[in-house]
C-alpha positions as MATLAB code, in Angstrom:
seq = 'MTALGAVFRPQFPPERLAQVARAADDAGVDELWLWEDCFLESGIASMAAALAWTRRVRVGIGLLPVPLRNAALTAMEAATLHRLFPHRVLLGLGHGVQDWMGQVGVRADSPLTLLREHLTATRALLRGERVSTSGRYVRLDNVELDWPPTTPAPVLAGATGPRTLRLTGEVADGTILTAGTTPDQVRRARQLIDEGRAAAGRTGEAHRVVVYFHAATGPDAAERLAAELAGHGYAAPAEQVGAAGDADTIAAAVHRLVAAGADSVVLQPTPDEPDPEGFARFVGEQVRPRVLAAS';
ca = [
     -15.524   -0.196   -8.826;
     -12.242   -2.084   -8.884;
      -9.135    0.102   -8.784;
      -6.086   -0.974  -10.737;
      -2.655    0.145   -9.676;
       1.047   -0.254  -10.441;
       4.115   -0.216   -8.200;
       7.151    1.937   -8.616;
       9.610   -0.397   -6.924;
      12.406    1.205   -4.851;
      14.853   -1.010   -6.723;
      14.375    1.504   -9.538;
      16.524    4.606   -9.061;
      14.657    7.634   -7.658;
      15.336    9.714  -10.739;
      13.097    7.389  -12.773;
      10.060    8.187  -10.626;
       9.061   11.360  -12.502;
       8.760    9.577  -15.832;
       6.955    6.552  -14.351;
       4.518    8.697  -12.396;
       3.685   10.821  -15.460;
       3.274    7.691  -17.593;
       0.857    6.202  -15.024;
      -1.062    9.461  -14.824;
      -1.380    9.843  -18.575;
      -2.260    6.187  -19.139;
      -5.227    6.163  -16.727;
      -3.711    4.026  -13.950;
      -5.926    4.495  -10.864;
      -3.183    4.183   -8.222;
       0.596    4.388   -8.164;
       2.079    2.681   -5.096;
       5.457    3.295   -3.480;
       7.360    1.418   -0.803;
       9.543    2.579    2.086;
      11.840   -0.432    2.105;
      15.118   -0.158    4.030;
      17.450    1.197    2.883;
      16.263    2.310   -0.503;
      13.904    5.287   -0.848;
      11.859    7.467    1.467;
       8.114    6.948    1.232;
       7.006   10.479    2.104;
       9.573   12.264   -0.075;
       8.742   10.019   -3.023;
       4.981   10.438   -2.517;
       5.208   14.226   -2.374;
       7.220   14.326   -5.559;
       4.962   11.886   -7.425;
       1.859   13.855   -6.434;
       3.440   17.124   -7.557;
       4.417   15.658  -10.926;
       0.922   14.302  -11.700;
      -2.636   15.545  -12.028;
      -5.076   12.757  -11.220;
      -3.515    9.435  -10.209;
      -3.835    8.492   -6.505;
      -0.492    7.809   -4.867;
      -0.061    5.307   -2.074;
       2.671    4.326    0.324;
       2.403    0.647    1.126;
       3.840    0.934    3.677;
       5.554    3.185    6.232;
       7.212    1.054    8.977;
       5.840    2.396   12.245;
       8.948    1.605   14.369;
      10.812    4.216   12.360;
       8.174    6.914   12.895;
       6.593    9.052   15.608;
       2.818    9.050   15.295;
       2.583   12.846   15.489;
       5.157   13.282   12.728;
       3.388   10.707   10.559;
       0.109   12.552   11.004;
       1.709   15.956   10.302;
       3.251   14.704    7.070;
       0.065   12.925    5.955;
      -2.119   15.925    6.781;
       0.108   18.243    4.755;
      -0.081   15.925    1.741;
      -3.847   15.569    2.054;
      -4.280   19.365    2.068;
      -1.891   19.858   -0.856;
      -3.376   17.015   -2.917;
      -6.964   16.332   -1.774;
      -8.450   12.885   -2.468;
      -5.173   11.570   -3.930;
      -3.230   10.283   -0.887;
      -3.316    6.654    0.215;
      -1.396    6.151    3.462;
      -0.356    2.680    4.587;
       1.331    1.799    7.897;
       2.794   -1.508    9.036;
       5.186   -3.471   11.204;
       8.141   -3.188    8.841;
      10.607   -6.027    8.289;
      11.787   -6.922   11.750;
      15.413   -7.603   10.742;
      15.597   -4.122    9.217;
      14.075   -2.589   12.312;
      16.710   -4.349   14.375;
      19.466   -2.944   12.171;
      18.467    0.619   13.120;
      17.749   -0.074   16.756;
      13.964    0.276   16.758;
      12.736   -3.306   16.782;
       9.702   -3.508   19.070;
       9.184   -6.317   21.561;
       5.476   -6.297   20.595;
       5.009   -5.178   16.985;
       1.257   -5.758   17.257;
       0.911   -3.404   20.250;
       3.015   -0.759   18.516;
       0.911   -0.934   15.342;
      -2.337   -0.702   17.305;
      -1.186    2.327   19.262;
       0.259    4.061   16.192;
      -2.808    3.475   14.028;
      -5.166    4.646   16.759;
      -3.230    7.860   17.444;
      -2.555    8.682   13.778;
      -6.170    8.240   12.734;
      -7.394   10.377   15.636;
      -4.968   13.177   14.800;
      -5.988   13.114   11.152;
      -9.624   13.459   12.238;
      -8.608   16.738   13.930;
      -8.881   15.390   17.479;
      -6.744   16.477   20.419;
      -4.871   13.373   21.556;
      -3.347   12.415   24.890;
      -2.209    8.848   25.307;
       0.364    7.007   27.322;
       0.799    3.612   25.755;
       3.624    1.163   25.719;
       5.156    2.826   22.653;
       3.063    5.861   21.655;
       2.993    8.751   24.126;
       1.310   12.018   23.199;
       0.481   14.866   25.547;
      -2.337   17.150   24.386;
      -1.343   16.961   20.693;
      -3.594   18.422   18.010;
      -2.804   19.240   14.384;
      -3.175   22.884   13.410;
      -3.785   21.897    9.792;
      -5.707   18.597    9.782;
      -7.037   17.310    6.456;
     -10.160   18.925    5.138;
     -11.090   15.773    3.225;
     -11.339   12.188    4.442;
      -7.911   10.767    5.281;
      -8.141    6.979    5.467;
      -5.233    5.092    7.009;
      -4.542    1.567    5.751;
      -2.361   -1.060    7.348;
      -0.269   -3.909    5.999;
      -1.004   -7.357    7.353;
      -0.226  -11.026    6.811;
      -0.839  -12.974   10.013;
      -4.277  -13.597   11.558;
      -3.788  -11.323   14.569;
      -2.660   -8.387   12.440;
      -5.494   -8.943    9.963;
      -8.042   -8.806   12.781;
      -6.319   -5.684   14.095;
      -6.643   -3.885   10.755;
     -10.383   -4.607   10.835;
     -10.533   -3.065   14.320;
      -8.483    0.066   13.955;
      -7.580    0.731   10.274;
      -9.594    1.943    7.311;
      -8.231   -0.655    4.934;
      -5.771   -3.508    4.631;
      -2.815   -4.008    2.312;
      -1.982   -7.619    1.365;
       1.483   -8.440    0.093;
       2.256   -9.950   -3.298;
       2.084  -13.722   -3.134;
      -1.413  -13.671   -1.612;
      -3.603  -16.175   -3.431;
      -7.334  -15.661   -4.059;
      -8.169  -18.162   -1.286;
      -5.917  -16.221    1.055;
      -7.713  -13.009    0.121;
     -10.982  -14.660    1.070;
      -9.550  -15.817    4.402;
      -8.068  -12.335    5.018;
     -11.486  -10.787    4.423;
     -12.997  -13.148    7.034;
     -10.378  -12.209    9.627;
     -10.721   -8.490    8.865;
     -14.465   -8.784    9.282;
     -13.977  -10.489   12.639;
     -11.989   -7.465   13.764;
     -14.591   -5.083   12.383;
     -17.336   -6.898   14.213;
     -15.411   -6.881   17.496;
     -14.945   -3.105   17.197;
     -18.528   -2.400   16.076;
     -17.357   -1.147   12.693;
     -19.355   -3.414   10.359;
     -21.186   -0.425    8.898;
     -17.953    1.240    7.748;
     -16.190    0.613    4.442;
     -12.917   -1.300    4.647;
     -10.774   -1.340    1.523;
      -8.584   -4.353    0.689;
      -5.522   -3.687   -1.515;
      -3.668   -6.671   -2.967;
      -0.298   -6.576   -4.662;
       0.181   -9.085   -7.508;
       3.335  -10.115   -9.386;
       3.054   -9.332  -13.098;
       5.310   -9.126  -16.111;
       4.869   -8.427  -19.800;
       7.171   -8.295  -22.802;
       9.254  -10.857  -24.654;
      11.110  -12.200  -21.575;
       8.206  -11.842  -19.155;
       7.857  -15.521  -18.266;
      11.537  -15.902  -17.466;
      11.694  -12.781  -15.302;
       8.561  -13.649  -13.430;
       9.707  -17.236  -12.838;
      12.953  -15.961  -11.338;
      11.069  -13.504   -9.106;
       8.658  -16.150   -7.801;
      11.464  -18.651   -7.241;
      13.281  -16.107   -5.130;
      10.256  -15.837   -2.804;
       9.766  -19.605   -2.528;
       5.982  -19.512   -2.529;
       4.175  -22.740   -1.720;
       1.189  -21.844   -3.915;
       1.150  -22.614   -7.629;
       2.759  -19.910   -9.754;
      -0.492  -19.008  -11.574;
      -2.109  -18.068   -8.259;
       0.546  -15.536   -7.268;
       1.725  -14.133  -10.560;
       0.937  -13.697  -14.241;
       3.146  -13.129  -17.282;
       2.002  -12.286  -20.775;
      -0.493  -10.088  -22.495;
      -3.233   -7.872  -21.109;
      -5.893  -10.553  -21.313;
      -3.822  -12.958  -19.241;
      -3.069  -10.440  -16.535;
      -6.658   -9.049  -16.476;
      -7.965  -12.556  -15.900;
      -5.662  -12.882  -12.865;
      -6.929   -9.499  -11.576;
     -10.519  -10.731  -11.965;
      -9.791  -13.735   -9.732;
      -8.497  -11.500   -6.947;
     -11.462   -9.157   -7.289;
     -13.837  -12.099   -7.073;
     -12.101  -13.133   -3.853;
     -12.625   -9.723   -2.238;
      -9.936   -7.324   -3.440;
     -11.060   -3.709   -3.927;
      -7.777   -2.656   -5.495;
      -5.234   -4.824   -7.302;
      -1.766   -3.349   -7.681;
       0.428   -4.919  -10.345;
       3.990   -5.360   -9.147;
       6.697   -5.549  -11.851;
       9.820   -7.591  -11.447;
      12.799   -5.780   -9.925;
      14.630   -6.130  -13.254;
      11.747   -4.695  -15.308;
      13.563   -3.109  -18.274;
      10.914   -0.492  -18.988;
       9.079    0.770  -15.862;
       7.422    3.567  -17.841;
       6.197    1.078  -20.409;
       4.902   -1.181  -17.649;
       2.833    1.695  -16.234;
       1.404    2.465  -19.680;
       0.609   -1.223  -20.219;
      -1.312   -1.333  -16.904;
      -3.324    1.781  -17.677;
      -3.903    1.485  -21.411;
      -4.238   -2.250  -21.885;
      -5.069   -4.046  -18.633;
      -7.344   -1.441  -17.054;
      -9.955   -1.369  -19.885;
     -10.289   -5.150  -19.673;
     -10.726   -5.089  -15.890;
     -13.364   -2.326  -16.154;
     -15.223   -4.219  -18.869;
     -15.672   -7.166  -16.549;
     -16.594   -5.096  -13.437;
];
């Protein structure tokens, strides 16, 4: 079944998160996604708070930049959240924005190698394994979590380029695709992910694809969305990377991404969204029923 989510953007002040998370929970939104963008809001702190404030909605971080994080610490934090809030944690890791990583002195010479090592170690620790590894970036000596998750703890990874997409198929449990990804690009991403899965002998395992999608509603939706898309400078036609308008319009765009291979579509409001709580309610109460009806 297709999952429908919404983003709490870190451009919104942290004190708005409680109201948005509760609105998403009450409205039936399947997933609430957070970002750890520099230098805005912490992913782990925000996730813990959102989970504590809600009852049923799954909360994702898409994504934690691995250059900022030790693999053992990432696994400890994720395991704690999984035990506190079983079946509701969606953890995403990724390269991070390289300019930001350079600002804090952790830019890796080989981001792909770092992501591979970090994903491999983090997933093993979350499975309760004792890990010793001496990689280029990740070094662990006989590390084992005392409190590993008691429920499945999938680890997703963000990807855009072909090599990273193949890598997520090899060593991650799912892939997060950024907003601006067209349906054709979702299809191509699926092909590259499947190549990685085949190379690793993982074709029998599920691999979830999460796609962010620009969306806006309300009286000035078209103007706000146009400004957002112009700022990104996408080459693709606007209707392939964003939708503005009523629930039928946005649900139709979600259907196109699902048909292309998305398992979860996460609607991303504009950074100047005047009513983040209302956006969450719109996603859950109006868009989601239309998506489910067509599933």
